Short mmCIF file of C-alpha atoms in Angstrom, two decimals:
data_model
loop_
_atom_site.label_atom_id
_atom_site.label_comp_id
_atom_site.label_asym_id
_atom_site.label_seq_id
_atom_site.Cartn_x
_atom_site.Cartn_y
_atom_site.Cartn_z
CA MET A 202 63.35 57.07 144.23
CA HIS A 203 64.20 58.36 141.09
CA SER A 204 66.28 55.87 138.41
CA PRO A 205 69.90 57.69 137.46
CA ASP A 206 68.01 58.79 134.08
CA SER A 207 64.69 60.60 135.46
CA ARG A 208 66.61 63.13 137.84
CA PRO A 209 66.73 66.53 136.35
CA VAL A 210 70.09 67.69 136.44
CA ASP A 211 71.70 71.55 136.46
CA LEU A 212 74.94 71.64 135.53
CA PRO A 213 77.71 74.07 136.20
CA LEU A 214 78.50 76.39 133.57
CA VAL A 215 81.70 76.25 131.48
CA PRO A 216 83.19 79.95 130.82
CA PHE A 217 82.86 81.13 127.31
CA PRO A 218 83.88 84.61 126.22
CA ALA A 219 80.76 86.98 126.93
CA ALA A 220 78.72 88.36 123.82
CA PRO A 221 79.76 92.17 123.59
CA ALA A 222 77.18 94.48 125.72
CA PRO A 223 75.03 96.49 123.29
CA ALA A 224 76.92 99.57 122.01
CA PRO A 225 75.29 102.56 123.10
CA PRO A 226 74.49 105.44 120.37
CA GLY A 227 76.90 106.94 118.35
CA PRO A 228 80.41 105.63 116.96
CA ARG A 229 80.35 102.61 118.79
CA ALA A 230 76.81 101.82 117.64
CA ASP A 231 78.42 102.31 114.03
CA ALA A 232 80.79 99.77 114.59
CA ALA A 233 78.59 97.51 116.05
CA HIS A 234 76.18 97.99 113.22
CA ASN A 235 79.43 97.25 110.86
CA ARG A 236 80.95 94.37 112.91
CA ARG A 237 77.64 92.59 112.63
CA LYS A 238 77.29 93.34 108.57
CA ILE A 239 80.97 91.91 108.34
CA LEU A 240 79.81 88.71 109.98
CA ASP A 241 76.75 88.45 108.13
CA ALA A 242 78.44 88.50 104.92
CA ALA A 243 80.96 86.33 105.48
CA ALA A 244 78.85 83.58 106.92
CA ARG A 245 76.94 84.17 103.34
CA LEU A 246 80.32 83.79 101.56
CA VAL A 247 81.22 80.91 103.14
CA ALA A 248 77.93 78.85 102.91
CA ASP A 249 77.81 79.99 99.11
CA GLN A 250 81.34 79.46 97.88
CA GLY A 251 83.28 77.41 100.47
CA PRO A 252 85.76 78.83 103.65
CA ASP A 253 88.29 79.42 100.73
CA ALA A 254 86.18 82.14 99.19
CA LEU A 255 86.69 84.20 102.73
CA THR A 256 89.00 87.02 101.68
CA MET A 257 89.34 90.82 103.09
CA ASN A 258 88.24 91.82 99.70
CA ALA A 259 85.62 89.73 99.05
CA VAL A 260 83.80 90.06 102.70
CA ALA A 261 84.06 93.80 102.01
CA ARG A 262 82.30 93.52 98.70
CA ALA A 263 79.51 91.60 100.16
CA ALA A 264 79.18 93.60 103.21
CA GLY A 265 79.06 96.81 100.98
CA THR A 266 81.86 98.54 103.16
CA GLY A 267 85.35 99.47 102.81
CA VAL A 268 88.07 96.96 102.89
CA GLY A 269 89.62 98.83 105.43
CA THR A 270 86.72 98.87 107.90
CA VAL A 271 87.23 94.93 107.41
CA TYR A 272 90.67 94.98 108.37
CA ARG A 273 90.32 97.56 111.53
CA ARG A 274 87.40 95.34 112.89
CA PHE A 275 89.20 91.77 112.16
CA GLY A 276 92.57 92.49 111.82
CA ASP A 277 92.91 89.64 108.98
CA VAL A 278 91.09 86.40 107.55
CA SER A 279 92.04 84.14 110.65
CA GLN A 280 90.70 86.57 113.09
CA LEU A 281 87.42 87.05 110.85
CA PHE A 282 87.53 83.18 110.80
CA SER A 283 87.30 82.83 114.33
CA ALA A 284 84.82 85.37 114.72
CA LEU A 285 82.71 83.40 112.81
CA LEU A 286 83.09 80.31 114.54
CA ASP A 287 83.12 81.87 117.89
CA GLU A 288 80.18 83.31 117.65
CA ARG A 289 78.10 80.45 116.74
CA GLU A 290 79.95 78.20 119.13
CA GLN A 291 78.74 80.85 122.03
CA GLN A 292 75.01 80.91 120.95
CA PHE A 293 75.42 77.17 121.17
CA GLN A 294 76.85 77.18 124.57
CA GLU A 295 74.56 79.32 126.00
CA ALA A 296 71.54 76.93 124.88
CA PHE A 297 72.68 73.70 126.30
CA MET A 298 73.87 75.32 129.59
CA ALA A 299 71.07 77.98 130.19
CA GLY A 300 68.38 77.25 127.61
CA PRO A 301 65.07 75.65 127.64
CA PRO A 302 64.99 72.09 128.36
CA PRO A 303 65.35 69.29 127.03
CA LEU A 304 68.79 70.94 125.75
CA GLY A 305 69.09 73.06 128.80
CA PRO A 306 68.78 72.56 132.41
CA GLY A 307 65.78 70.90 134.09
CA ALA A 308 65.29 68.11 131.89
CA PRO A 309 66.46 64.10 133.41
CA PRO A 310 70.47 63.59 131.96
CA GLY A 311 69.53 60.81 129.72
CA GLU A 312 67.01 63.41 127.79
CA ARG A 313 69.60 65.85 127.98
CA LEU A 314 72.09 63.95 126.60
CA ARG A 315 69.90 63.16 123.58
CA ALA A 316 69.28 66.83 123.14
CA PHE A 317 72.71 67.74 123.23
CA LEU A 318 73.86 65.41 120.55
CA TYR A 319 70.97 66.04 118.56
CA ALA A 320 71.89 69.58 119.02
CA LEU A 321 75.48 68.92 118.33
CA ALA A 322 74.68 67.55 114.72
CA ASP A 323 72.83 70.08 113.95
CA ARG A 324 75.71 72.46 114.32
CA VAL A 325 78.40 70.38 113.14
CA ILE A 326 76.02 70.03 109.86
CA ASP A 327 74.90 73.50 109.88
CA GLN A 328 78.83 75.06 109.61
CA ARG A 329 80.59 72.23 108.50
CA ALA A 330 82.50 73.89 105.57
CA LEU A 331 83.89 76.34 108.55
CA LEU A 332 84.15 73.69 111.30
CA LEU A 333 86.04 71.39 108.34
CA ALA A 334 88.65 74.20 107.86
CA GLY A 335 89.39 74.49 111.14
CA GLU A 336 89.78 70.59 111.94
CA ASN A 337 92.03 70.63 108.76
CA ALA A 338 93.98 73.66 109.96
CA SER A 339 94.54 71.88 113.39
CA PRO A 340 93.60 68.28 113.54
CA ILE A 341 94.90 67.67 117.15
CA GLY A 342 94.71 71.19 118.25
CA ARG A 343 90.76 71.07 118.29
CA TYR A 344 90.98 69.07 121.28
CA HIS A 345 92.54 71.92 123.07
CA HIS A 346 90.36 74.57 121.99
CA ASP A 347 87.81 76.05 124.59
CA SER A 348 84.46 75.03 122.43
CA TYR A 349 85.47 71.17 122.68
CA LEU A 350 86.48 71.55 126.13
CA ALA A 351 83.57 72.82 126.85
CA ARG A 352 81.02 70.20 124.99
CA HIS A 353 83.21 67.32 126.57
CA THR A 354 83.14 68.95 130.12
CA HIS A 355 79.28 69.63 129.72
CA LEU A 356 78.94 65.67 128.16
CA THR A 357 80.77 64.38 130.90
CA LEU A 358 78.55 65.31 133.57
CA LEU A 359 75.63 64.30 131.41
CA VAL A 360 77.23 60.70 131.31
CA ARG A 361 77.89 60.44 134.99
CA GLY A 362 73.99 61.51 135.91
CA VAL A 363 73.02 58.49 133.85
CA ARG A 364 76.06 56.13 134.23
CA PRO A 365 77.65 56.91 138.04
CA ALA A 366 80.38 53.98 137.40
CA ALA A 367 81.36 54.58 134.06
CA ASP A 368 84.49 56.29 133.16
CA ALA A 369 82.70 59.22 132.14
CA PRO A 370 85.08 61.68 130.97
CA LEU A 371 86.53 58.73 128.14
CA LEU A 372 82.75 57.87 127.47
CA ALA A 373 81.81 61.87 126.55
CA HIS A 374 85.43 61.61 124.06
CA LEU A 375 83.93 59.13 122.28
CA LEU A 376 80.16 60.23 122.23
CA LEU A 377 81.97 63.53 120.79
CA ALA A 378 83.96 61.48 118.30
CA PRO A 379 81.15 60.93 115.65
CA PHE A 380 80.68 64.61 115.24
CA ALA A 381 84.22 65.21 114.29
CA PRO A 382 83.46 67.78 110.85
CA SER A 383 85.43 65.56 108.65
CA LEU A 384 83.08 62.80 109.13
CA ILE A 385 79.74 64.78 109.31
CA THR A 386 80.80 66.06 106.01
CA HIS A 387 81.79 62.79 104.50
CA LEU A 388 78.67 61.44 105.51
CA THR A 389 76.21 64.08 104.63
CA ARG A 390 78.03 65.16 101.18
CA GLU A 391 79.63 62.08 99.98
CA ARG A 392 77.22 59.55 101.14
CA GLY A 393 73.68 61.72 101.40
CA GLN A 394 72.80 61.02 104.68
CA SER A 395 70.68 63.38 106.20
CA ALA A 396 70.49 65.31 109.43
CA GLU A 397 67.14 62.92 110.61
CA GLN A 398 69.21 59.78 109.54
CA ILE A 399 72.09 60.75 111.64
CA LYS A 400 69.94 61.59 114.65
CA LYS A 401 68.18 58.41 114.64
CA CYS A 402 71.69 56.65 115.04
CA VAL A 403 72.27 59.07 117.87
CA ASP A 404 69.26 57.33 119.56
CA ASP A 405 70.96 54.10 119.30
CA LEU A 406 74.28 55.97 120.75
CA VAL A 407 72.15 57.13 123.73
CA ALA A 408 70.45 54.00 124.05
CA GLY A 409 73.72 52.06 124.76
CA VAL A 410 74.83 54.64 127.35
CA LEU A 411 71.78 54.92 129.59
CA PRO A 412 71.16 52.31 132.27
CA ASP A 413 68.90 48.99 131.28
#
């Protein structure tokens, strides 16, 4: 008989907006190409100069396109900001819901739990400037966003796989709490903690959840 931590678990998918289908040749392909150029330029600006540098004019210059094209594709800075976050979040969700194990289906829930928290640490560290700006804009609202709800649902199911008697929804919230962008920014920028150090502590968190 398998222990609760040794059974592979395949979890139901949490819906997230699907990526646009590849555009056919012609005007739609040009539009898709422009969108990609703009998103890449915006990501570089935020990485190099922080989210305050994300203006429509700055993105247009960095992308080598007209500012009118940027407005037509995204409307305003807030929509461009959201598009950047949503694109990376979609990639993250695809990895933990349908990617290869141990992050994706097919591995025991304890292994998936550890892999998920490792990947979440990388995700927040990699885009901490954008995520921190979003957290600052709506500290409580982030808990109602689709991205947080998807993570919480996924983690709740993993916790149930290893600790059936636990209050899985509450424990999932508490396991997600250390990955708030503000805390990760404080730890990495102000305290000099590396991703490896954070993941070592993740191991201790997971050890506290797994059954003896």
